[in-house]
Amino acid sequence: MNVKESLKSLPSLESILGDTACASAIKIYGRERVRDTLRSVLDTFRKAALAGEANGSDAKKNSTYWIGIATALLEKTLEPNLRKVVNCSGIIVHTNIGRSTLAEEAANAAYLSATSNVNIEYRLAAGERGDRDEALEGLITQLTGAEAATVVNNNAAAILLALNALSDQMETIVSRGELIEIGGSFRLPEIMKKSGCRLKEVGATNRTHMRDYEEAVNENTALILRAHTSNYKIIGFTSQPTLKELSTFAKSKGLPMMVDLGSGAIIDLAPFGIKDEPTIRETLENDADIVTVSCDKLLGGPQAGIIAGRKELIQRIRKNNLKRALRCDKMTLSALEATLRLYLNPEKALREIPTLRHLSRSMDSVRNIAMTVSLSLKEWFGDEATVSVIDDVCLAGAGSAPEIDIPSISIAITHRKLSPNKLAEMFRELNPPIIGRVDDDLFRLDMRCIDKPSEVSDSLT
Ligand SMILES: *Cc1c(COP(=O)(O)O)cnc(C)c1O
């Protein structure tokens, strides 16, 4: 029998759709998608069979067979594109894999907010409209010593909003040594331009003096800005006024002093090797009037940006109509509130906020995890690879403390057949994917961010 003859026994689309076996697929995916998928499966088969690229006698298969093929295709469409990944990258706060993970209390708060209504702009006692900032402002001022605070989507939004509110059509003075770019898409000069303010660069890349600022001030000056150069360091023949000197000068000219602090620590992280990240409190104590920070870097919360500082300036910022475009949703605000609440007890914050826990944990604890995980990996690879536990270093990441190596422990794997880069690829194909790194021609899984051995071994099935 030729192919054309045998294709006559191929069940019709309508008969397959009418088959009881199709009912459950229709319930999950909807009639239209099941029909479209089945039609495309049958068309593909018909074409392939006629071209001699498929077995024509498959046409005799019953409806269940075709439904099976269609369902397998449809199942794939249910898989999310955003997937959990395991951070063995050696970068604690990694922007490309979502920066900080939330403390359990913060995640629960976000969940509650996601699944219920919350009094986000509603004063329960009075039964009247409130402001989105009310839930968090008290916590922020308590933790940082600021007079007032407002919250937006991220630090980039915080800077954009603050500059527009305080320096629209006016000049903002910045040192040439601080015109930062962060992760490609954030460039301070460009954000400044979009905010409507005019950038007045002063000094040279490596040296800026007090007199450079003095000479730059004129009747169009509205603001002095310092950006924390968090992802690079200018070393050697360098000089810049201290923040205190700069803010004293700003005050003498009646200008507000704004600091883009980047990572924005709430507690001192120097004991964990992060020496160059001033806290928000310290920055305000050096007379900054406005400080902006990211909430998902070393602070360890959800993606958001805090603007903290003098009450009168925060009020101007809050009234600016860009605020509405940059405001946070209820899930973010709930997660941030819960994260900040943990800081009321700094020991609890260090224990329960994953970013702080990973940063501050002892080498013994990292080594213990590495030992256990290495056993699972040895068993998994058999004699195909050598698995060893090695001393390593990792980075804080997200632009914080760029030159500081944080001691860590990695599992190094050398495969008999696969190159280090192929090994890295193979680990990215696991479920959930494990993100390692190749350094010095050696594939490594850094263990500083692994709390439980199962976080790695769950992928080894
Ligand atoms: C990270 C960073 C930013 C951008 O913050 P986002 O929260 O990513 O918007 C701006 N300035 C500095 C100094 C930073 O470190």
Coordinates of C-alpha atoms and ligand atoms in Angstrom, one line a residue:
M1 CA 0.0 0.0 0.0
N2 CA 1.4 3.4 -0.9
V3 CA 1.7 6.3 1.5
K4 CA -1.3 8.2 0.0
E5 CA -3.5 5.1 0.5
S6 CA -2.4 4.6 4.1
L7 CA -2.9 8.3 4.9
K8 CA -6.6 7.7 4.3
S9 CA -6.8 5.8 7.6
L10 CA -5.4 8.8 9.5
P11 CA -8.2 9.8 12.0
S12 CA -9.8 13.2 11.3
L13 CA -9.1 16.2 13.5
E14 CA -12.8 16.3 14.5
S15 CA -12.9 12.6 15.5
I16 CA -9.8 13.0 17.6
L17 CA -11.2 16.1 19.3
G18 CA -14.4 14.1 20.0
D19 CA -12.5 11.3 21.6
T20 CA -13.0 11.0 25.4
A21 CA -9.3 10.8 25.8
C22 CA -9.1 14.4 24.5
A23 CA -11.4 15.8 27.2
S24 CA -8.8 16.2 29.9
A25 CA -6.4 17.9 27.5
I26 CA -9.2 20.3 26.5
K27 CA -9.8 21.0 30.2
I28 CA -6.2 22.0 30.8
Y29 CA -5.3 23.8 27.6
G30 CA -8.6 24.9 26.2
R31 CA -10.3 23.5 23.1
E32 CA -8.8 26.0 20.6
R33 CA -5.1 25.3 21.6
V34 CA -5.7 21.5 21.6
R35 CA -7.3 21.7 18.1
D36 CA -4.5 23.9 16.7
T37 CA -1.8 21.7 18.2
L38 CA -3.5 18.5 16.9
R39 CA -3.9 20.1 13.4
S40 CA -0.3 21.0 13.3
V41 CA 0.8 17.5 14.5
L42 CA -1.4 15.8 11.8
D43 CA -0.2 18.3 9.1
T44 CA 3.5 17.7 10.0
F45 CA 3.0 13.9 9.9
R46 CA 1.2 14.1 6.6
K47 CA 3.9 16.1 5.0
A48 CA 6.7 14.0 6.5
A49 CA 5.0 10.8 5.3
L50 CA 4.6 12.0 1.8
A51 CA 8.2 13.1 1.7
G52 CA 9.2 9.6 2.9
E53 CA 10.5 11.0 6.2
A54 CA 7.9 9.3 8.4
N55 CA 6.4 5.9 8.7
G56 CA 3.2 6.0 6.7
S57 CA 1.7 3.1 8.6
D58 CA 1.6 5.3 11.7
A59 CA -1.5 6.7 10.1
K60 CA -3.3 3.7 11.4
K61 CA -2.6 4.7 15.0
N62 CA -5.7 5.6 17.0
S63 CA -6.7 9.0 18.5
T64 CA -4.9 8.3 21.8
Y65 CA -1.6 8.2 20.0
W66 CA -2.1 11.6 18.4
I67 CA -3.5 13.1 21.6
G68 CA -0.3 11.9 23.4
I69 CA 1.9 13.7 20.9
A70 CA -0.1 16.9 21.1
T71 CA -0.3 16.8 24.9
A72 CA 3.5 16.4 25.1
L73 CA 3.9 19.6 23.0
L74 CA 1.3 21.5 25.1
E75 CA 3.0 20.4 28.3
K76 CA 6.1 22.2 27.3
T77 CA 4.2 25.5 27.0
L78 CA 3.3 25.3 30.7
E79 CA 7.0 25.4 31.8
P80 CA 7.8 28.9 33.1
N81 CA 10.6 30.9 31.4
L82 CA 11.7 32.3 34.8
R83 CA 13.1 29.3 36.7
K84 CA 14.7 28.7 40.0
V85 CA 18.5 28.5 39.6
V86 CA 21.1 27.5 42.2
N87 CA 23.8 30.2 42.9
C88 CA 27.2 28.6 43.0
S89 CA 28.6 31.4 40.9
G90 CA 30.9 32.9 43.5
I91 CA 29.0 36.1 43.4
I92 CA 26.8 36.5 46.4
V93 CA 24.5 39.3 45.0
H94 CA 24.4 38.4 41.3
T95 CA 22.2 40.8 39.3
N96 CA 21.7 38.4 36.4
I97 CA 20.1 35.8 38.7
G98 CA 17.9 38.2 40.6
R99 CA 20.3 39.6 43.3
S100 CA 19.1 38.9 46.9
T101 CA 16.8 36.1 47.9
L102 CA 14.3 37.0 50.6
A103 CA 14.2 36.0 54.2
E104 CA 11.4 33.6 54.9
E105 CA 9.5 36.3 56.8
A106 CA 9.8 38.7 53.9
A107 CA 8.7 36.0 51.4
N108 CA 5.7 35.2 53.5
A109 CA 4.8 38.9 53.8
A110 CA 5.0 39.2 50.0
Y111 CA 2.8 36.1 49.6
L112 CA 0.2 37.5 51.9
S113 CA 0.2 40.7 50.0
A114 CA -0.1 38.9 46.7
T115 CA -3.0 36.8 47.8
S116 CA -5.0 39.4 49.8
N117 CA -5.9 43.0 49.9
V118 CA -3.7 45.1 52.2
N119 CA -4.0 48.6 53.6
I120 CA -1.3 49.9 51.3
E121 CA -2.9 53.4 51.1
Y122 CA -5.6 53.1 53.7
R123 CA -5.6 54.3 57.3
L124 CA -7.6 51.6 59.1
A125 CA -8.3 53.7 62.2
A126 CA -9.8 56.6 60.3
G127 CA -11.1 54.6 57.4
E128 CA -9.6 57.1 55.0
R129 CA -7.0 57.3 52.3
G130 CA -3.4 57.2 53.4
D131 CA 0.0 57.2 51.7
R132 CA 2.0 54.3 50.4
D133 CA 5.1 55.4 52.3
E134 CA 3.4 55.3 55.8
A135 CA 4.0 51.6 56.4
L136 CA 7.7 51.8 55.9
E137 CA 8.8 55.4 56.7
G138 CA 8.9 54.8 60.5
L139 CA 11.0 51.7 60.2
I140 CA 13.5 53.4 57.8
T141 CA 13.9 56.5 60.0
Q142 CA 14.3 54.3 63.0
L143 CA 17.0 52.2 61.4
T144 CA 18.9 55.0 59.6
G145 CA 18.3 58.2 61.7
A146 CA 16.8 59.9 58.6
E147 CA 14.0 62.5 59.2
A148 CA 11.9 61.1 56.5
A149 CA 11.9 58.5 53.7
T150 CA 10.1 57.3 50.6
V151 CA 10.4 54.1 48.5
V152 CA 10.4 53.6 44.8
N153 CA 11.1 50.7 42.4
N154 CA 14.9 50.6 42.5
N155 CA 17.9 52.9 43.1
A156 CA 17.9 54.1 39.5
A157 CA 14.3 55.2 40.0
A158 CA 15.3 56.8 43.3
I159 CA 18.1 58.9 41.6
L160 CA 15.9 59.8 38.7
L161 CA 13.1 61.0 41.0
A162 CA 15.3 62.9 43.5
L163 CA 17.2 64.7 40.7
N164 CA 14.0 65.7 38.9
A165 CA 12.4 66.9 42.2
L166 CA 15.5 68.8 43.4
S167 CA 17.3 69.9 40.2
D168 CA 15.0 70.0 37.2
Q169 CA 16.4 72.5 34.6
M170 CA 19.2 73.3 37.1
E171 CA 22.8 72.3 37.5
T172 CA 23.9 69.3 39.6
I173 CA 27.6 69.2 40.4
V174 CA 29.4 65.8 40.3
S175 CA 33.0 64.9 40.3
R176 CA 34.4 63.3 37.1
G177 CA 35.7 60.5 39.2
E178 CA 32.1 59.5 40.1
L179 CA 30.4 59.3 36.7
I180 CA 29.6 55.7 37.1
E181 CA 28.2 53.0 34.9
I182 CA 26.6 50.0 36.5
G183 CA 25.8 46.9 34.6
G184 CA 25.7 48.6 31.2
S185 CA 22.2 50.1 31.3
F186 CA 22.7 52.5 34.3
R187 CA 25.0 55.4 33.5
L188 CA 24.8 58.3 35.9
P189 CA 25.3 61.0 33.2
E190 CA 22.4 59.6 31.2
I191 CA 20.1 59.2 34.1
M192 CA 20.9 62.8 35.1
K193 CA 20.0 64.0 31.6
K194 CA 16.7 62.1 31.6
S195 CA 15.9 63.6 35.0
G196 CA 16.0 67.1 33.5
C197 CA 19.0 68.3 35.4
R198 CA 22.2 69.6 33.9
L199 CA 25.3 67.8 34.8
K200 CA 28.2 70.0 35.9
E201 CA 31.3 67.9 35.9
V202 CA 34.2 69.0 38.1
G203 CA 37.7 67.8 38.7
A204 CA 39.6 65.1 37.0
T205 CA 39.0 61.3 37.0
N206 CA 41.5 60.7 39.7
R207 CA 41.5 64.0 41.6
T208 CA 38.8 66.4 42.6
H209 CA 39.5 69.2 45.1
M210 CA 37.3 71.4 47.2
R211 CA 38.2 74.4 45.0
D212 CA 36.8 72.6 42.0
Y213 CA 33.4 72.5 43.7
E214 CA 33.7 76.1 44.9
E215 CA 34.4 77.3 41.3
A216 CA 31.5 75.4 39.9
V217 CA 28.8 76.8 42.0
N218 CA 26.7 79.6 40.4
E219 CA 23.1 80.9 40.4
N220 CA 22.0 77.9 38.4
T221 CA 23.3 75.3 40.9
A222 CA 20.6 73.3 42.7
L223 CA 22.4 70.3 44.1
I224 CA 25.7 68.6 44.8
L225 CA 25.8 64.9 44.1
R226 CA 28.3 62.3 45.3
A227 CA 28.0 58.8 43.9
H228 CA 29.5 55.9 45.7
T229 CA 31.9 54.4 43.2
S230 CA 30.8 50.9 44.2
N231 CA 32.0 48.8 41.3
Y232 CA 35.5 50.2 40.7
K233 CA 38.2 51.8 42.6
I234 CA 40.5 54.7 41.5
I235 CA 43.8 54.0 43.2
G236 CA 47.2 55.7 43.1
F237 CA 47.5 59.5 42.8
T238 CA 44.0 60.3 44.0
S239 CA 42.2 62.8 46.1
Q240 CA 38.7 63.9 46.9
P241 CA 37.1 65.9 49.7
T242 CA 35.5 63.9 52.4
L243 CA 31.7 63.7 52.5
K244 CA 31.8 65.9 55.6
E245 CA 33.8 68.6 53.9
L246 CA 31.6 68.5 50.9
S247 CA 28.3 68.6 52.8
T248 CA 29.7 71.5 55.0
F249 CA 30.4 73.4 51.8
A250 CA 27.0 72.6 50.3
K251 CA 25.3 73.8 53.5
S252 CA 27.4 77.1 53.4
K253 CA 26.0 77.7 49.9
G254 CA 22.4 76.7 50.8
L255 CA 22.5 73.7 48.5
P256 CA 21.3 70.1 49.3
M257 CA 23.9 67.4 49.4
M258 CA 22.8 64.1 47.8
V259 CA 24.6 60.8 48.0
D260 CA 23.9 57.8 45.7
L261 CA 25.1 55.1 48.1
G262 CA 24.5 52.1 45.8
S263 CA 24.4 49.1 48.0
G264 CA 23.3 50.9 51.1
A265 CA 24.1 48.9 54.2
I266 CA 22.0 49.3 57.2
I267 CA 24.4 47.7 59.6
D268 CA 28.2 47.9 59.5
L269 CA 29.6 45.1 57.3
A270 CA 33.2 45.7 58.0
P271 CA 33.5 42.7 60.3
F272 CA 32.7 40.5 57.2
G273 CA 35.4 42.1 55.1
I274 CA 33.1 44.7 53.4
K275 CA 35.0 47.8 54.5
D276 CA 34.0 50.3 51.9
E277 CA 30.3 50.3 52.1
P278 CA 29.2 53.2 54.5
T279 CA 25.9 52.7 56.2
I280 CA 23.0 55.0 55.5
R281 CA 23.2 56.2 59.1
E282 CA 26.8 57.1 58.8
T283 CA 26.2 58.9 55.5
L284 CA 23.5 61.0 57.1
E285 CA 25.7 61.7 60.1
N286 CA 28.2 63.2 57.7
D287 CA 25.5 65.6 56.8
A288 CA 24.2 64.3 53.6
D289 CA 20.7 65.7 53.0
I290 CA 19.5 62.9 50.7
V291 CA 20.7 59.3 50.4
T292 CA 19.5 56.8 47.8
V293 CA 20.1 53.0 48.0
S294 CA 19.1 49.7 46.4
C295 CA 17.2 47.3 48.6
D296 CA 18.2 44.1 46.8
K297 CA 21.9 44.4 47.1
L298 CA 23.6 44.1 50.5
L299 CA 20.4 45.2 52.2
G300 CA 19.1 41.8 51.3
G301 CA 15.5 42.7 50.4
P302 CA 13.3 42.9 47.3
Q303 CA 14.1 45.1 44.3
A304 CA 13.3 48.6 45.5
G305 CA 15.0 52.0 46.1
I306 CA 15.0 54.0 49.3
I307 CA 15.3 57.7 49.4
A308 CA 16.0 58.9 52.9
G309 CA 17.0 62.2 54.3
R310 CA 15.7 65.7 55.3
K311 CA 12.0 66.0 55.7
E312 CA 11.5 69.1 53.6
L313 CA 13.3 67.5 50.7
I314 CA 11.6 64.2 51.0
Q315 CA 8.3 66.0 50.9
R316 CA 9.3 67.7 47.6
I317 CA 10.3 64.3 46.2
R318 CA 7.1 62.6 47.3
K319 CA 5.0 65.4 45.7
N320 CA 6.8 65.1 42.3
N321 CA 4.5 63.4 39.8
L322 CA 7.2 61.0 38.7
K323 CA 6.7 59.3 42.0
R324 CA 3.5 57.8 40.8
A325 CA 5.2 56.2 37.8
L326 CA 8.0 54.8 40.0
R327 CA 6.1 53.6 43.0
C328 CA 6.3 50.0 44.3
D329 CA 3.6 47.4 44.4
K330 CA 2.2 45.9 47.6
M331 CA 4.2 42.7 47.4
T332 CA 7.5 44.6 47.2
L333 CA 6.5 46.9 50.0
S334 CA 5.4 44.0 52.3
A335 CA 8.6 42.2 51.6
L336 CA 10.7 45.3 52.3
E337 CA 8.8 46.0 55.5
A338 CA 9.4 42.5 56.8
T339 CA 13.1 42.7 55.8
L340 CA 13.6 46.0 57.5
R341 CA 11.8 44.7 60.6
L342 CA 14.4 42.0 60.9
Y343 CA 17.1 44.7 61.2
L344 CA 15.6 45.9 64.4
N345 CA 17.5 42.9 65.9
P346 CA 20.8 42.9 63.9
E347 CA 21.7 39.4 65.0
K348 CA 18.4 38.2 63.7
A349 CA 19.0 40.1 60.4
L350 CA 22.4 38.4 60.0
R351 CA 20.8 35.0 60.6
E352 CA 17.7 35.3 58.6
I353 CA 18.4 37.6 55.6
P354 CA 20.1 35.2 53.2
T355 CA 22.5 37.8 51.7
L356 CA 23.7 38.7 55.2
R357 CA 23.8 35.1 56.3
H358 CA 25.9 34.1 53.3
L359 CA 28.2 37.1 53.6
S360 CA 28.8 36.5 57.3
R361 CA 28.9 32.7 57.7
S362 CA 32.0 31.0 59.0
M363 CA 34.4 29.2 56.8
D364 CA 33.8 26.0 58.8
S365 CA 30.1 26.2 57.9
V366 CA 30.9 26.7 54.2
R367 CA 33.5 23.8 54.3
N368 CA 31.0 21.4 56.0
I369 CA 28.5 22.0 53.2
A370 CA 31.2 21.6 50.6
M371 CA 32.3 18.2 52.1
T372 CA 28.7 16.8 52.1
V373 CA 27.9 18.1 48.6
S374 CA 31.2 16.8 47.2
L375 CA 30.2 13.3 48.3
S376 CA 27.0 13.5 46.3
L377 CA 28.9 14.8 43.3
K378 CA 31.6 12.0 43.6
E379 CA 28.9 9.4 43.7
W380 CA 27.0 11.0 40.8
F381 CA 30.1 11.2 38.5
G382 CA 31.6 7.9 39.5
D383 CA 35.0 7.6 37.9
E384 CA 34.1 10.1 35.1
A385 CA 35.4 13.1 37.0
T386 CA 37.6 14.2 39.9
V387 CA 35.8 16.1 42.6
S388 CA 37.7 18.0 45.2
V389 CA 37.1 20.6 47.9
I390 CA 39.3 23.7 47.4
D391 CA 39.9 27.0 49.2
D392 CA 38.6 29.8 47.0
V393 CA 37.4 33.4 47.0
C394 CA 34.1 34.9 46.0
L395 CA 32.7 38.5 45.6
A396 CA 29.9 40.4 47.2
G397 CA 28.7 41.4 43.7
A398 CA 26.1 43.9 42.4
G399 CA 28.8 46.5 42.4
S400 CA 29.6 46.3 46.1
A401 CA 33.2 46.0 47.4
P402 CA 34.6 45.2 43.9
E403 CA 38.2 44.7 45.0
I404 CA 37.5 42.6 48.1
D405 CA 38.0 38.9 47.9
I406 CA 35.7 37.1 50.4
P407 CA 37.2 33.8 51.5
S408 CA 35.1 30.8 50.3
I409 CA 35.2 27.1 49.6
S410 CA 34.5 25.7 46.2
I411 CA 34.0 22.2 44.8
A412 CA 36.3 21.9 41.8
I413 CA 35.4 19.3 39.1
T414 CA 37.7 18.0 36.4
H415 CA 35.9 15.7 33.9
R416 CA 37.7 13.1 31.9
K417 CA 35.9 14.0 28.7
L418 CA 34.3 17.4 29.2
S419 CA 36.1 20.7 29.1
P420 CA 35.5 23.2 32.0
N421 CA 33.2 25.2 29.9
K422 CA 31.3 22.1 28.8
L423 CA 30.9 21.1 32.4
A424 CA 29.6 24.6 33.3
E425 CA 27.0 24.1 30.4
M426 CA 26.1 20.7 31.7
F427 CA 25.4 22.1 35.2
R428 CA 23.2 24.8 33.7
E429 CA 21.1 22.1 32.0
L430 CA 20.2 20.4 35.3
N431 CA 16.9 20.9 36.9
P432 CA 17.1 23.3 38.7
P433 CA 20.1 24.6 36.8
I434 CA 23.2 25.1 38.9
I435 CA 25.3 28.2 38.0
G436 CA 29.0 27.6 38.6
R437 CA 32.0 29.3 37.1
V438 CA 35.2 28.6 35.3
D439 CA 38.2 30.3 36.8
D440 CA 41.8 29.6 36.1
D441 CA 40.7 26.9 33.6
L442 CA 38.9 25.0 36.5
F443 CA 35.2 24.5 36.9
R444 CA 34.0 25.5 40.4
L445 CA 30.9 25.4 42.4
D446 CA 31.2 28.0 45.1
M447 CA 29.5 26.9 48.3
R448 CA 29.1 30.2 50.2
C449 CA 25.5 30.7 49.2
I450 CA 24.5 27.0 49.7
D451 CA 22.6 26.6 53.0
K452 CA 21.6 23.0 52.7
P453 CA 23.3 20.1 50.7
S454 CA 20.0 19.3 49.1
E455 CA 20.0 22.6 47.3
V456 CA 22.7 21.1 45.0
S457 CA 21.9 17.4 45.3
D458 CA 18.2 17.9 44.3
S459 CA 19.5 18.7 40.8
L460 CA 21.5 15.5 40.6
T461 CA 18.9 13.0 39.6
Ligands
LIG1 C1 23.5 49.5 41.9 C2 23.7 50.9 41.9 C3 22.8 51.7 41.2 C4 21.6 51.2 40.5 O1 20.7 50.6 41.4 P1 19.5 49.7 41.0 O2 18.9 49.3 42.3 O3 20.1 48.6 40.2 O4 18.6 50.6 40.2 C5 23.1 53.1 41.2 N1 24.2 53.6 41.9 C6 25.1 52.8 42.5 C7 26.3 53.5 43.1 C8 24.9 51.5 42.5 O5 25.8 50.7 43.1

